[in-house]
Short mmCIF file of C-alpha atoms and ligand atoms in Angstrom, two decimals:
data_model
loop_
_atom_site.label_atom_id
_atom_site.label_comp_id
_atom_site.label_asym_id
_atom_site.label_seq_id
_atom_site.Cartn_x
_atom_site.Cartn_y
_atom_site.Cartn_z
CA UNK Y 67 18.08 -22.83 4.72
CA UNK Y 68 15.37 -21.41 2.51
CA UNK Y 69 16.48 -20.12 -0.95
CA UNK Y 70 19.94 -20.93 -1.11
CA UNK Y 71 19.91 -21.68 -4.90
CA UNK Y 72 17.11 -18.66 -6.02
CA UNK Y 73 18.50 -16.89 -8.85
CA UNK Y 74 18.76 -13.27 -7.66
CA UNK Y 75 20.19 -14.28 -4.54
CA UNK Y 76 21.92 -12.10 -2.04
CA UNK Y 77 24.05 -11.79 0.54
CA UNK Y 78 23.43 -11.29 3.81
CA UNK Y 79 24.96 -8.10 4.85
CA UNK Y 80 22.68 -5.11 5.80
CA UNK Y 81 20.43 -3.96 2.85
CA UNK Y 82 19.64 0.39 2.29
CA UNK Y 83 16.98 -0.19 0.18
CA UNK Y 84 18.20 3.61 -0.38
CA UNK Y 85 20.98 2.40 -3.05
CA UNK Y 86 17.86 1.31 -5.35
CA UNK Y 87 17.15 4.91 -5.76
CA UNK Y 88 14.70 3.56 -8.51
CA UNK Y 89 12.04 2.23 -5.78
CA UNK Y 90 12.04 5.37 -4.79
CA UNK Y 91 10.15 7.59 -7.52
CA UNK Y 92 8.38 9.89 -9.27
CA UNK Y 93 8.99 13.75 -9.18
CA UNK Y 94 4.91 14.99 -9.52
CA UNK Y 95 5.04 17.73 -6.53
CA UNK Y 96 1.30 18.47 -6.78
CA UNK Y 97 -1.14 17.13 -9.00
CA UNK Y 98 -3.91 17.95 -7.26
CA UNK Y 99 -4.33 21.12 -9.19
CA UNK Y 100 -4.53 20.05 -12.56
CA UNK Y 101 -6.63 16.86 -11.24
CA UNK Y 102 -9.47 19.04 -10.15
CA UNK Y 103 -9.39 20.90 -13.49
CA UNK Y 104 -9.95 17.59 -15.41
CA UNK Y 105 -12.52 16.92 -12.97
CA UNK Y 106 -14.70 19.72 -13.36
CA UNK Y 107 -14.19 19.37 -16.75
CA UNK Y 108 -16.09 15.73 -17.07
CA UNK Y 109 -15.54 13.82 -13.92
CA UNK Y 110 -15.15 11.26 -16.86
CA UNK Y 111 -12.67 11.24 -19.61
CA UNK Y 112 -12.48 9.14 -23.14
CA UNK Y 113 -8.97 9.54 -24.44
CA UNK Y 114 -5.70 9.27 -23.50
CA UNK Y 115 -4.83 12.01 -20.65
CA UNK Y 116 -1.78 13.32 -19.54
CA UNK Y 117 -1.61 13.92 -16.08
CA UNK Y 118 1.11 14.78 -15.69
CA UNK Y 119 3.65 11.58 -16.72
CA UNK Y 120 3.02 12.23 -20.70
CA UNK Y 121 0.11 10.59 -22.25
CA UNK Y 122 0.10 7.24 -23.19
CA UNK Y 123 -0.08 5.96 -26.42
CA UNK Y 124 -3.34 5.03 -27.72
CA UNK Y 125 -3.38 1.57 -28.86
CA UNK Y 126 -5.92 1.74 -32.04
CA UNK Y 127 -6.86 -2.20 -31.49
CA UNK Y 128 -8.30 -0.98 -28.61
CA UNK Y 129 -11.83 0.94 -27.41
CA UNK Y 130 -10.73 4.53 -26.00
CA UNK Y 131 -8.94 4.48 -22.83
CA UNK Y 132 -12.03 5.92 -20.19
CA UNK Y 133 -10.39 7.95 -17.01
CA UNK Y 134 -12.95 8.18 -14.17
CA UNK Y 135 -11.89 11.59 -11.35
CA UNK Y 136 -15.59 12.13 -9.61
CA UNK Y 137 -15.35 10.50 -6.00
CA UNK Y 138 -19.32 9.23 -7.00
CA UNK Y 139 -18.45 7.57 -10.56
CA UNK Y 140 -15.33 6.23 -8.93
CA UNK Y 141 -17.54 4.11 -6.02
CA UNK Y 142 -20.11 3.31 -8.91
CA UNK Y 143 -17.81 1.29 -10.86
CA UNK Y 144 -15.99 -0.55 -7.85
CA UNK Y 145 -20.07 -1.88 -6.63
CA UNK Y 146 -20.54 -2.99 -10.25
CA UNK Y 147 -17.63 -5.46 -10.46
CA UNK Y 148 -19.72 -7.32 -13.28
CA UNK Y 149 -19.90 -4.38 -15.70
CA UNK Y 150 -15.60 -3.58 -14.06
CA UNK Y 151 -13.93 -6.41 -14.30
CA UNK Y 152 -10.63 -6.43 -12.71
CA UNK Y 153 -8.93 -8.87 -14.91
CA UNK Y 154 -6.80 -6.08 -17.09
CA UNK Y 155 -4.62 -6.60 -13.53
CA UNK Y 156 -3.73 -9.34 -15.55
CA UNK Y 157 -1.17 -7.90 -17.88
CA UNK Y 158 0.11 -5.14 -15.67
CA UNK Y 159 0.96 -7.74 -12.58
CA UNK Y 160 0.38 -11.96 -13.45
CA UNK Y 161 4.28 -11.65 -15.31
CA UNK Y 162 5.89 -10.75 -12.39
CA UNK Y 163 3.05 -12.11 -9.22
CA UNK Y 164 1.42 -14.70 -10.63
CA UNK Y 165 -1.99 -15.28 -11.36
CA UNK Y 166 -3.56 -12.93 -7.90
CA UNK Y 167 -6.64 -12.12 -6.66
CA UNK Y 168 -6.34 -8.92 -7.50
CA UNK Y 169 -6.73 -10.00 -11.04
CA UNK Y 170 -9.97 -12.36 -10.27
CA UNK Y 171 -13.35 -11.67 -11.03
CA UNK Y 172 -16.33 -13.36 -9.15
CA UNK Y 173 -16.69 -16.67 -8.29
CA UNK Y 174 -12.89 -17.24 -8.26
CA UNK Y 175 -12.40 -14.10 -6.84
CA UNK Y 176 -14.57 -14.94 -3.40
CA UNK Y 177 -13.26 -18.69 -3.42
CA UNK Y 178 -9.56 -17.46 -3.13
CA UNK Y 179 -10.36 -14.20 -1.46
CA UNK Y 180 -12.65 -16.45 1.49
CA UNK Y 181 -8.86 -18.57 1.66
CA UNK Y 182 -6.86 -15.73 2.15
CA UNK Y 183 -8.41 -13.52 4.57
CA UNK Y 184 -9.14 -16.43 6.69
CA UNK Y 185 -5.15 -15.74 7.47
CA UNK Y 186 -5.67 -12.26 8.51
CA UNK Y 187 -8.83 -12.51 11.19
CA UNK Y 188 -8.19 -10.53 14.66
CA UNK Y 189 -7.09 -12.70 16.78
CA UNK Y 190 -4.20 -12.87 14.59
CA UNK Y 191 -4.08 -9.30 14.11
CA UNK Y 192 -4.32 -9.17 17.92
CA UNK Y 193 -1.22 -11.19 18.39
CA UNK Y 194 0.80 -9.64 15.48
CA UNK Y 195 0.49 -6.18 17.12
CA UNK Y 196 1.82 -7.15 20.45
CA UNK Y 197 4.08 -10.18 19.67
CA UNK Y 198 6.12 -9.02 16.13
CA UNK Y 199 5.24 -4.76 15.34
CA UNK Y 200 6.41 -3.04 18.65
CA UNK Y 201 9.28 -5.21 18.66
CA UNK Y 202 9.75 -4.50 14.86
CA UNK Y 203 9.57 -0.34 15.84
CA UNK Y 204 11.01 0.03 18.77
CA UNK Y 205 14.08 -1.98 17.44
CA UNK Y 206 14.38 0.37 14.26
CA UNK Y 207 13.90 3.04 16.56
CA UNK Y 208 16.81 2.18 19.63
CA UNK Y 209 19.58 2.82 16.47
CA UNK Y 210 19.06 5.97 16.39
CA UNK Y 211 16.95 7.73 19.69
CA UNK Y 212 20.33 8.74 21.11
CA UNK Y 213 20.95 11.28 18.17
CA UNK Y 214 18.42 13.38 18.67
CA UNK Y 215 18.12 13.61 15.21
CA UNK Y 216 16.96 11.51 12.57
CA UNK Y 217 15.45 11.01 8.84
CA UNK Y 218 12.32 9.14 9.95
CA UNK Y 219 11.51 7.75 6.27
CA UNK Y 220 15.17 6.56 6.26
CA UNK Y 221 14.68 4.89 9.36
CA UNK Y 222 11.19 4.45 10.69
CA UNK Y 223 8.62 4.30 7.87
CA UNK Y 224 10.25 2.89 4.83
CA UNK Y 225 11.62 -0.20 6.67
CA UNK Y 226 9.18 -1.24 9.48
CA UNK Y 227 6.33 -2.86 7.30
CA UNK Y 228 8.64 -5.24 5.14
CA UNK Y 229 10.09 -5.95 8.19
CA UNK Y 230 6.68 -6.91 9.85
CA UNK Y 231 5.29 -8.91 6.95
CA UNK Y 232 8.91 -10.97 7.11
CA UNK Y 233 7.70 -11.86 10.56
CA UNK Y 234 3.92 -12.14 10.23
CA UNK Y 235 5.53 -15.27 7.31
CA UNK Y 236 7.87 -16.64 10.44
CA UNK Y 237 11.13 -16.27 8.20
CA UNK Y 238 14.44 -16.94 9.60
CA UNK Y 239 15.88 -13.35 10.61
CA UNK Y 240 19.07 -13.77 9.19
CA UNK Y 241 16.90 -14.76 6.02
CA UNK Y 242 15.85 -10.42 5.87
CA UNK Y 243 18.39 -8.31 4.61
CA UNK Y 244 17.26 -10.63 1.11
CA UNK Y 245 14.03 -10.34 1.84
CA UNK Y 246 13.68 -7.29 1.89
CA UNK Y 247 15.83 -6.48 -1.22
CA UNK Y 248 14.12 -9.35 -3.90
CA UNK Y 249 10.77 -7.20 -1.93
CA UNK Y 250 11.63 -3.40 -3.08
CA UNK Y 251 12.97 -4.65 -6.62
CA UNK Y 252 9.55 -7.32 -7.25
CA UNK Y 253 8.48 -3.43 -6.27
CA UNK Y 254 10.15 -1.70 -8.38
CA UNK Y 255 9.86 -3.44 -11.36
CA UNK Y 256 8.55 -0.95 -13.60
CA UNK Y 257 11.27 0.69 -12.69
CA UNK Y 258 14.21 -2.02 -14.11
CA UNK Y 259 11.69 -4.67 -15.66
CA UNK Y 260 15.00 -7.50 -15.36
CA UNK Y 261 15.68 -6.79 -11.73
CA UNK Y 262 11.92 -7.75 -10.94
CA UNK Y 263 11.53 -10.92 -12.57
CA UNK Y 264 14.83 -13.05 -11.40
CA UNK Y 265 13.52 -11.05 -7.82
CA UNK Y 266 10.12 -13.06 -8.85
CA UNK Y 267 11.46 -15.73 -9.89
CA UNK Y 268 13.84 -15.66 -6.71
CA UNK Y 269 10.88 -15.47 -3.99
CA UNK Y 270 9.00 -18.39 -5.51
CA UNK Y 271 12.14 -20.57 -5.82
CA UNK Y 272 12.44 -19.39 -1.28
CA UNK Y 273 8.77 -19.38 -1.18
CA UNK Y 274 8.75 -23.15 -1.89
CA UNK Y 275 11.82 -23.83 0.38
CA UNK Y 276 9.89 -21.90 3.11
CA UNK Y 277 6.56 -23.84 2.19
CA UNK Y 278 8.19 -27.01 2.11
CA UNK Y 279 9.51 -27.32 6.09
CA UNK Y 280 6.39 -25.23 7.10
CA UNK Y 281 4.36 -28.73 5.93
CA UNK Y 282 6.68 -30.62 8.33
CA UNK Y 283 6.57 -28.37 10.91
CA UNK Y 284 3.52 -26.18 10.84
CA UNK Y 285 3.75 -23.20 12.73
CA UNK Y 286 1.79 -20.22 13.26
CA UNK Y 287 2.59 -18.04 11.41
CA UNK Y 288 0.35 -17.11 8.19
CA UNK Y 289 2.89 -19.64 5.44
CA UNK Y 290 1.62 -22.66 7.75
CA UNK Y 291 -1.68 -20.82 7.80
CA UNK Y 292 -2.06 -20.87 4.12
CA UNK Y 293 -0.47 -24.31 3.77
CA UNK Y 294 -3.76 -25.46 5.76
CA UNK Y 295 -6.44 -22.45 4.79
CA UNK Y 296 -9.48 -24.76 4.39
CA UNK Y 297 -13.24 -22.67 4.02
CA UNK Y 298 -16.04 -25.15 2.73
CA UNK Y 299 -13.64 -28.36 1.28
CA UNK Y 300 -11.82 -25.44 -1.04
CA UNK Y 301 -7.85 -25.68 -0.59
CA UNK Y 302 -5.12 -23.03 -2.08
CA UNK Y 303 -2.95 -24.91 -4.46
CA UNK Y 304 0.81 -24.41 -4.11
CA UNK Y 305 1.00 -21.56 -6.93
CA UNK Y 306 -2.55 -20.11 -4.93
CA UNK Y 307 -0.09 -19.57 -2.64
CA UNK Y 308 2.56 -18.70 -4.06
CA UNK Y 309 1.16 -15.71 -6.25
CA UNK Y 310 -0.83 -14.57 -2.94
CA UNK Y 311 3.00 -13.62 -0.80
CA UNK Y 312 4.12 -12.00 -3.89
CA UNK Y 313 1.61 -9.81 -3.49
CA UNK Y 314 1.72 -9.19 -0.15
CA UNK Y 315 4.98 -7.09 -0.95
CA UNK Y 316 3.88 -4.18 -3.46
CA UNK Y 317 0.24 -4.43 -1.72
CA UNK Y 318 1.15 -4.43 1.73
CA UNK Y 319 4.49 -3.23 1.87
CA UNK Y 320 5.52 0.09 -0.54
CA UNK Y 321 1.89 1.37 0.76
CA UNK Y 322 2.14 1.35 4.93
CA UNK Y 323 5.41 3.23 4.75
CA UNK Y 324 4.28 5.45 2.04
CA UNK Y 325 1.12 6.39 4.43
CA UNK Y 326 2.87 6.49 7.32
CA UNK Y 327 5.33 8.81 6.18
CA UNK Y 328 2.21 11.63 3.80
CA UNK Y 329 0.22 11.01 8.25
CA UNK Y 330 3.93 12.20 9.99
CA UNK Y 331 4.23 14.65 7.28
CA UNK Y 332 0.65 16.38 7.90
CA UNK Y 333 1.18 16.63 11.67
CA UNK Y 334 4.23 17.89 11.22
CA UNK Y 335 3.07 20.95 9.27
CA UNK Y 336 0.41 21.15 11.25
CA UNK Y 337 1.61 21.37 14.65
CA UNK Y 338 -1.96 22.54 15.79
CA UNK Y 339 -3.62 18.75 14.84
CA UNK Y 340 0.28 17.15 16.03
CA UNK Y 341 -0.59 18.62 19.50
CA UNK Y 342 -3.78 17.19 19.35
CA UNK Y 343 -2.86 13.86 18.90
CA UNK Y 344 0.37 14.44 20.18
CA UNK Y 345 -2.23 14.09 23.81
CA UNK Y 346 -5.16 12.48 22.75
CA UNK Y 347 -4.31 8.84 20.94
CA UNK Y 348 -8.09 7.94 20.03
CA UNK Y 349 -7.65 10.18 18.57
CA UNK Y 350 -5.04 8.08 15.38
CA UNK Y 351 -8.22 6.60 13.86
CA UNK Y 352 -9.51 9.46 12.31
CA UNK Y 353 -5.98 10.86 11.49
CA UNK Y 354 -5.08 8.08 9.62
CA UNK Y 355 -8.32 7.67 6.99
CA UNK Y 356 -7.81 11.58 6.82
CA UNK Y 357 -4.00 11.22 5.27
CA UNK Y 358 -5.38 7.93 3.50
CA UNK Y 359 -8.05 10.55 1.86
CA UNK Y 360 -5.73 13.53 1.48
CA UNK Y 361 -2.87 11.62 0.02
CA UNK Y 362 -3.04 7.77 -0.72
CA UNK Y 363 -0.47 6.56 -1.16
CA UNK Y 364 -1.95 3.97 -4.31
CA UNK Y 365 -3.79 6.89 -5.98
CA UNK Y 366 -5.55 4.98 -9.27
CA UNK Y 367 -6.62 1.47 -9.92
CA UNK Y 368 -7.87 -0.23 -13.27
CA UNK Y 369 -10.50 -1.89 -14.43
CA UNK Y 370 -11.78 -2.79 -18.04
CA UNK Y 371 -14.70 -2.68 -20.06
CA UNK Y 372 -16.79 -6.62 -19.53
CA UNK Y 373 -19.94 -5.15 -22.32
CA UNK Y 374 -20.89 -1.64 -23.71
CA UNK Y 375 -22.11 0.65 -21.21
CA UNK Y 376 -22.20 4.70 -20.31
CA UNK Y 377 -20.96 6.39 -17.26
CA UNK Y 378 -22.16 10.06 -15.82
CA UNK Y 379 -23.56 9.95 -19.73
CA UNK Y 380 -20.48 9.70 -20.97
CA UNK Y 381 -19.86 6.00 -23.73
CA UNK Y 382 -17.61 3.72 -22.51
CA UNK Y 383 -17.00 0.56 -25.45
CA UNK Y 384 -16.70 -2.92 -24.33
CA UNK Y 385 -12.79 -3.79 -23.80
CA UNK Y 386 -11.76 -0.02 -23.14
CA UNK Y 387 -8.81 0.13 -20.13
CA UNK Y 388 -11.15 2.13 -17.11
CA UNK Y 389 -8.38 4.57 -14.56
CA UNK Y 390 -10.18 4.89 -11.51
CA UNK Y 391 -8.33 8.56 -10.12
CA UNK Y 392 -9.09 7.41 -6.31
CA UNK Y 393 -6.60 10.43 -5.62
CA UNK Y 394 -9.05 12.96 -7.75
CA UNK Y 395 -12.10 10.87 -6.43
CA UNK Y 396 -10.78 11.68 -2.82
CA UNK Y 397 -10.83 15.26 -3.25
CA UNK Y 398 -13.80 16.00 -5.19
CA UNK Y 399 -15.07 19.46 -4.14
CA UNK Y 400 -19.11 18.04 -4.82
CA UNK Y 401 -18.02 16.04 -1.24
CA UNK Y 402 -15.31 17.42 0.64
CA UNK Y 403 -15.69 20.85 1.73
CA UNK Y 404 -11.83 22.76 1.63
CA UNK Y 405 -10.59 19.59 -0.07
CA UNK Y 406 -6.77 20.33 -0.56
CA UNK Y 407 -6.37 20.52 3.28
CA UNK Y 408 -5.59 17.51 5.64
CA UNK Y 409 -7.68 17.91 8.71
CA UNK Y 410 -8.07 14.88 11.09
CA UNK Y 411 -10.93 16.54 12.57
CA UNK Y 412 -13.33 16.49 9.75
CA UNK Y 413 -16.23 15.35 9.72
CA UNK Y 414 -16.43 13.10 6.67
CA UNK Y 415 -14.36 10.25 6.25
CA UNK Y 416 -15.38 7.87 2.92
CA UNK Y 417 -13.04 7.66 0.92
CA UNK Y 418 -11.48 5.11 -1.00
CA UNK Y 419 -8.36 5.10 -0.37
CA UNK Y 420 -8.54 1.54 -0.04
CA UNK Y 421 -10.89 1.12 -2.57
CA UNK Y 422 -14.03 -0.23 -2.43
CA UNK Y 423 -16.71 -3.05 -3.11
CA UNK Y 424 -15.58 -6.56 -3.32
CA UNK Y 425 -11.79 -6.01 -4.15
CA UNK Y 426 -11.68 -3.77 -0.91
CA UNK Y 427 -8.17 -3.61 0.68
CA UNK Y 428 -7.67 -6.82 2.36
CA UNK Y 429 -4.46 -5.48 4.15
CA UNK Y 430 -6.69 -2.67 5.58
CA UNK Y 431 -7.01 -3.93 8.80
CA UNK Y 432 -2.88 -4.69 9.00
CA UNK Y 433 -2.23 -1.35 7.55
CA UNK Y 434 -4.61 0.93 10.44
CA UNK Y 435 -2.52 -1.42 13.69
CA UNK Y 436 0.77 -2.11 11.97
CA UNK Y 437 1.13 2.02 11.07
CA UNK Y 438 -1.15 2.47 14.74
CA UNK Y 439 1.83 0.88 16.55
CA UNK Y 440 4.61 2.88 14.05
CA UNK Y 441 3.29 6.36 15.24
CA UNK Y 442 2.18 5.57 18.66
CA UNK Y 443 5.79 4.35 19.00
CA UNK Y 444 7.63 7.25 17.27
CA UNK Y 445 5.35 10.11 19.85
CA UNK Y 446 5.88 7.77 23.23
CA UNK Y 447 9.03 7.50 22.56
CA UNK Y 448 10.66 10.53 20.77
CA UNK Y 449 8.08 13.51 22.49
CA UNK Y 450 6.90 15.91 20.93
CA UNK Y 451 9.52 15.92 17.51
CA UNK Y 452 9.55 18.78 15.06
CA UNK Y 453 10.91 19.54 11.49
CA UNK Y 454 14.45 20.14 11.79
CA UNK Y 455 15.04 23.32 10.83
CA UNK Y 456 18.79 22.92 9.56
CA UNK Y 457 17.72 20.27 6.56
CA UNK Y 458 16.48 20.47 3.73
CA UNK Y 459 11.95 20.23 3.97
CA UNK Y 460 10.67 16.85 3.15
CA UNK Y 461 8.02 17.36 0.24
CA UNK Y 462 5.27 14.91 -0.51
CA UNK Y 463 6.15 13.17 -4.35
CA UNK Y 464 5.05 11.30 -7.04
CA UNK Y 465 2.14 10.54 -8.99
CA UNK Y 466 0.88 6.56 -8.71
CA UNK Y 467 2.21 5.90 -6.17
CA UNK Y 468 3.16 8.90 -3.37
CA UNK Y 469 4.69 10.66 -0.18
CA UNK Y 470 7.41 11.85 1.11
CA UNK Y 471 11.47 11.32 1.01
CA UNK Y 472 12.71 12.73 3.77
CA UNK Y 473 11.42 13.73 7.04
CA UNK Y 474 14.30 14.67 9.15
CA UNK Y 475 13.39 16.02 12.63
CA UNK Y 476 14.91 16.08 16.00
CA UNK Y 477 13.71 15.30 19.32
CA UNK Y 478 15.27 15.11 22.90
CA UNK Y 479 17.81 12.49 22.78
CA UNK Y 480 17.46 9.10 24.74
CA UNK Y 481 13.47 7.95 24.59
C1 HEM R 856 -1.72 2.22 4.16
C2 HEM R 856 -1.98 0.81 3.53
C3 HEM R 856 -2.63 0.26 2.49
C4 HEM R 856 -3.46 1.02 1.53
C5 HEM R 856 -3.44 2.09 1.08
C6 HEM R 856 -4.12 0.08 0.57
C7 HEM R 856 -4.74 0.10 -1.00
C8 HEM R 856 -5.52 -0.65 -1.23
C9 HEM R 856 -6.81 -0.95 -2.90
C10 HEM R 856 -6.59 0.92 -3.23
C11 HEM R 856 -6.84 -1.90 -2.89
C12 HEM R 856 -7.53 -2.03 -4.26
C13 HEM R 856 -6.96 -2.09 -5.57
C14 HEM R 856 -7.92 -2.44 -6.69
O1 HEM R 856 -9.20 -2.47 -6.42
O2 HEM R 856 -7.91 -2.76 -8.03
C15 HEM R 856 -5.95 -2.74 -2.24
C16 HEM R 856 -5.99 -4.20 -2.90
C17 HEM R 856 -5.23 -5.63 -1.45
N1 HEM R 856 -4.51 -5.03 -0.59
FE1 HEM R 856 -3.95 -3.15 0.46
N2 HEM R 856 -3.27 -1.16 0.95
C18 HEM R 856 -2.83 -0.89 1.73
C19 HEM R 856 -2.04 -2.33 2.77
C20 HEM R 856 -2.13 -3.50 2.33
C21 HEM R 856 -1.86 -4.75 3.72
C22 HEM R 856 -0.77 -4.16 4.53
C23 HEM R 856 -1.75 -5.31 2.60
C24 HEM R 856 -1.63 -6.92 3.15
C25 HEM R 856 -1.27 -7.40 3.84
C26 HEM R 856 -2.82 -5.82 1.54
C27 HEM R 856 -2.68 -6.23 0.94
C28 HEM R 856 -3.87 -5.46 -0.14
C29 HEM R 856 -4.50 -7.40 -1.09
C30 HEM R 856 -4.54 -8.70 -0.91
C31 HEM R 856 -5.99 -6.40 -2.36
C32 HEM R 856 -6.24 -7.03 -3.38
C33 HEM R 856 -7.87 -7.54 -2.68
C34 HEM R 856 -8.31 -8.17 -3.66
O3 HEM R 856 -8.42 -8.57 -5.10
O4 HEM R 856 -8.97 -8.87 -2.63
N3 HEM R 856 -2.75 -3.86 0.69
N4 HEM R 856 -5.24 -1.99 -1.34
#
């Protein structure tokens, strides 16, 4: 069985992720008035900025950092990946995940991305939808459907993306609890560095064993696929596979759970939109894209200037770190009317919630499919559920990562 000797090993006891209180942190309720204010001052700022969690201390040995708040300016940076490098992520993620596509520039990025992307083709997505995602979501709903009330974050949204990834990787069921624990420990590395590094090492050992098994007897799972992947004579090294698999956890789990929670939050707070979607599920794609605009789970991504340049008339020095505030860009009033309102019927739905350009989210089709299955299954099985009037009203919070931490609902039991 894989991973028996890993450093941060844990038992197969059921794992309650809420036990790791710091994985779900972040206390800012509404950063948007301040983000509007900063964007109105200038869509591009130089120098340290306090967006509510304290300004970074300026490092005098480095060029002044830059923060971008405007939609067009964010797109301009993401489009020009020669001038704006992704190598900045090496400082943030390499020690935890290894060298991943997130931190690579062209041409290396194009080659490795093509190799891993081949496993996310639409045939696979269709199979995952039918055989994996619906099964995971239904099992989670089975555990509370008789009770007539539930906190949908704890019972569904927080849990299903990691279980979907575990199934996509073809992991044995008995390994789910520890895989889930490592996944959340890795994702919350900023809150507890040592625990995150131990989880990263444990996952590497675990995946090494799984890969050896899959080489000996390949299956129809993602790991077997990555081991076999070949594009124009290139193949992935073992280290590249370990790094990619570790990237999938923060990239694919944290984001999807938060997006699903924020969508449910938006619908539960505007009954007419809930009812419209309940009655007509073909509205789902626009309901989901609108939540990624209105409350993107990840509100900031990073780049570094590869040369001296200028953006919206602001000078940027080579080597400057650049924070792209995609949450602020998605509510740019120069692009969207009434930008603070969630409106699934909005005409203009282009957004940067999945990023843009060569690094645009590789898992976006998976995220759309997973959350569609999760929300539709909830609507089908719980009926027209409402917020629990006896529970504390939920709210969205966080800064770099945002979503509701609870969604207490009531419904007719037994669906
Ligand atoms: C609603 C859910 C999701 C959101 C909002 C989201 C958001 C993003 C964003 C903003 C980026 C761009 C980062 C940058 O350019 O610096 C990104 C990249 C990425 N995402 Fe997602 N993501 C989601 C779901 C997923 C899922 C389900 C997976 C895979 C299982 C995934 C895998 C990736 C990968 C591998 C990259 C790096 C792509 C590259 O560097 O070429 N994401 N995501």
